[in-house]
Amino acid sequence: QVQLLESGGGSVETGGSLTLSCTGSGYTFSRAYMAWFRQTPEKGREGVAYAYTGGRSKFYGDSVAGRFTISVDNARNTLYLSMNSLKPEDSAMYYCAARATRTFPGAVATTWRDSSHYTYWGQGTQVTVSS
C-alpha cells in the first residue's frame, strides 16, 4: 500500500521560511517521479516543483523559482521542499505527488506540471503566509 505523508506546514509572516517533508512508502522511492503541488479555491492546483528521485532532474514553477528548493533523501525515503522569502500568495494547501513507473509522459520539463500524470498523493499540509 502506497503512502505519502507530508509534514512541516504552518503559519509564517511574509519573508519567512518553511520546509515541507514528504515521506513515501510502498513503492520504490529511489526510482520515482515526484512533485509538490499547491491548491487554493481561487487559483486551483499549481505545480510547484519536481524531482526525479533516481537522478538530478529538477524543475520549478515560475512563481517559486529562486525561492523554493526541492531535494531528495533516498536513505530516508523523503522528499523536501525548502521555501524561503515566502509571500502571502504562497498560502495554499501543499500536496506531495508521486509516479512510480519507468517513464514519464511527454517532455518532463513541461509535463511535470500536469497533476494527472501522478498516481499517488499525500493528504496535504497547509501553509499560511501573513502580510
XYZ file of C-alpha atoms in Angstrom:
131
model
C 0.000 0.000 0.000
C 1.483 3.279 -1.133
C 1.516 6.149 1.332
C 2.786 9.696 1.084
C 2.895 11.533 4.375
C 3.510 15.277 4.352
C 4.514 17.444 7.265
C 6.039 20.818 8.008
C 3.255 23.201 7.117
C 2.323 26.107 9.344
C 1.840 29.844 9.607
C 4.631 32.328 8.975
C 4.988 36.016 8.223
C 5.968 37.440 4.856
C 9.634 36.807 4.215
C 9.743 33.777 6.449
C 10.771 30.209 5.663
C 9.318 26.737 5.983
C 10.469 23.278 4.965
C 7.933 20.673 3.964
C 8.658 16.947 4.116
C 7.041 14.052 2.284
C 7.882 10.505 3.319
C 6.927 7.791 0.870
C 6.383 4.086 1.385
C 5.009 1.130 -0.530
C 6.906 1.792 -3.770
C 10.480 2.152 -4.933
C 11.102 5.653 -3.631
C 14.549 5.912 -5.208
C 13.133 5.444 -8.724
C 10.113 7.709 -8.751
C 8.949 10.915 -10.325
C 7.814 13.215 -7.517
C 6.439 16.691 -7.241
C 4.955 19.267 -4.960
C 1.676 20.880 -5.918
C -0.345 23.532 -4.149
C -4.025 24.321 -4.304
C -6.353 27.145 -3.359
C -10.022 27.669 -4.181
C -9.111 30.788 -6.137
C -6.209 29.501 -8.227
C -6.878 25.784 -8.346
C -3.960 23.340 -8.428
C -0.486 24.529 -9.388
C 2.747 22.651 -9.913
C 5.391 23.987 -7.542
C 8.461 21.779 -8.008
C 9.506 18.421 -9.441
C 12.308 15.971 -8.850
C 13.236 12.531 -10.163
C 14.476 10.626 -7.131
C 16.746 8.447 -9.276
C 18.659 11.321 -10.811
C 19.283 15.033 -10.780
C 16.349 16.269 -12.804
C 14.549 19.113 -11.057
C 12.119 21.753 -12.244
C 10.288 24.647 -10.629
C 7.179 26.657 -11.233
C 7.784 30.190 -12.436
C 6.308 31.774 -9.324
C 8.661 29.959 -6.929
C 11.908 29.634 -8.901
C 14.778 31.128 -6.928
C 12.867 30.983 -3.639
C 11.961 27.300 -3.252
C 14.293 24.292 -3.383
C 13.253 20.685 -3.863
C 15.539 17.969 -2.541
C 15.582 14.218 -2.090
C 16.933 11.958 0.655
C 16.644 8.403 -0.632
C 18.096 6.987 2.599
C 15.078 8.396 4.426
C 12.571 7.959 1.588
C 11.822 11.634 1.969
C 11.199 14.498 -0.425
C 11.666 18.041 0.853
C 10.545 21.485 -0.219
C 12.502 24.345 1.332
C 10.573 27.573 0.989
C 12.235 30.929 1.515
C 11.108 34.530 1.080
C 7.531 33.436 1.488
C 4.762 35.693 0.237
C 1.042 35.788 1.076
C 0.322 34.395 -2.391
C 2.236 31.246 -1.415
C -0.542 30.431 1.046
C -2.147 27.161 -0.014
C -2.596 23.505 0.773
C 0.597 21.789 -0.388
C 0.490 18.229 -1.691
C 3.193 15.709 -2.428
C 2.653 13.523 -5.501
C 4.463 10.516 -6.943
C 4.576 8.409 -10.069
C 6.443 5.114 -9.828
C 6.688 3.996 -13.439
C 9.637 3.524 -15.789
C 8.900 6.635 -17.795
C 7.103 9.950 -17.518
C 4.639 11.063 -20.185
C 5.850 13.583 -22.719
C 8.697 16.034 -22.200
C 9.020 16.100 -18.430
C 10.391 19.651 -18.446
C 6.872 20.707 -19.386
C 4.573 17.852 -18.485
C 5.629 17.590 -14.838
C 3.118 20.361 -14.117
C 0.173 18.163 -15.139
C -1.243 16.682 -11.950
C -2.994 13.906 -13.878
C 0.389 12.241 -14.519
C 0.853 11.394 -10.843
C -0.599 8.245 -9.345
C -0.155 8.770 -5.644
C -0.965 11.769 -3.480
C -0.484 12.764 0.120
C -3.145 14.252 2.346
C -1.723 17.765 2.147
C -0.217 20.229 4.573
C -1.408 23.820 4.971
C 0.918 26.782 4.519
C -0.319 30.225 5.528
C 1.738 33.363 4.985
C 0.534 36.526 6.654
C 1.312 40.013 5.433
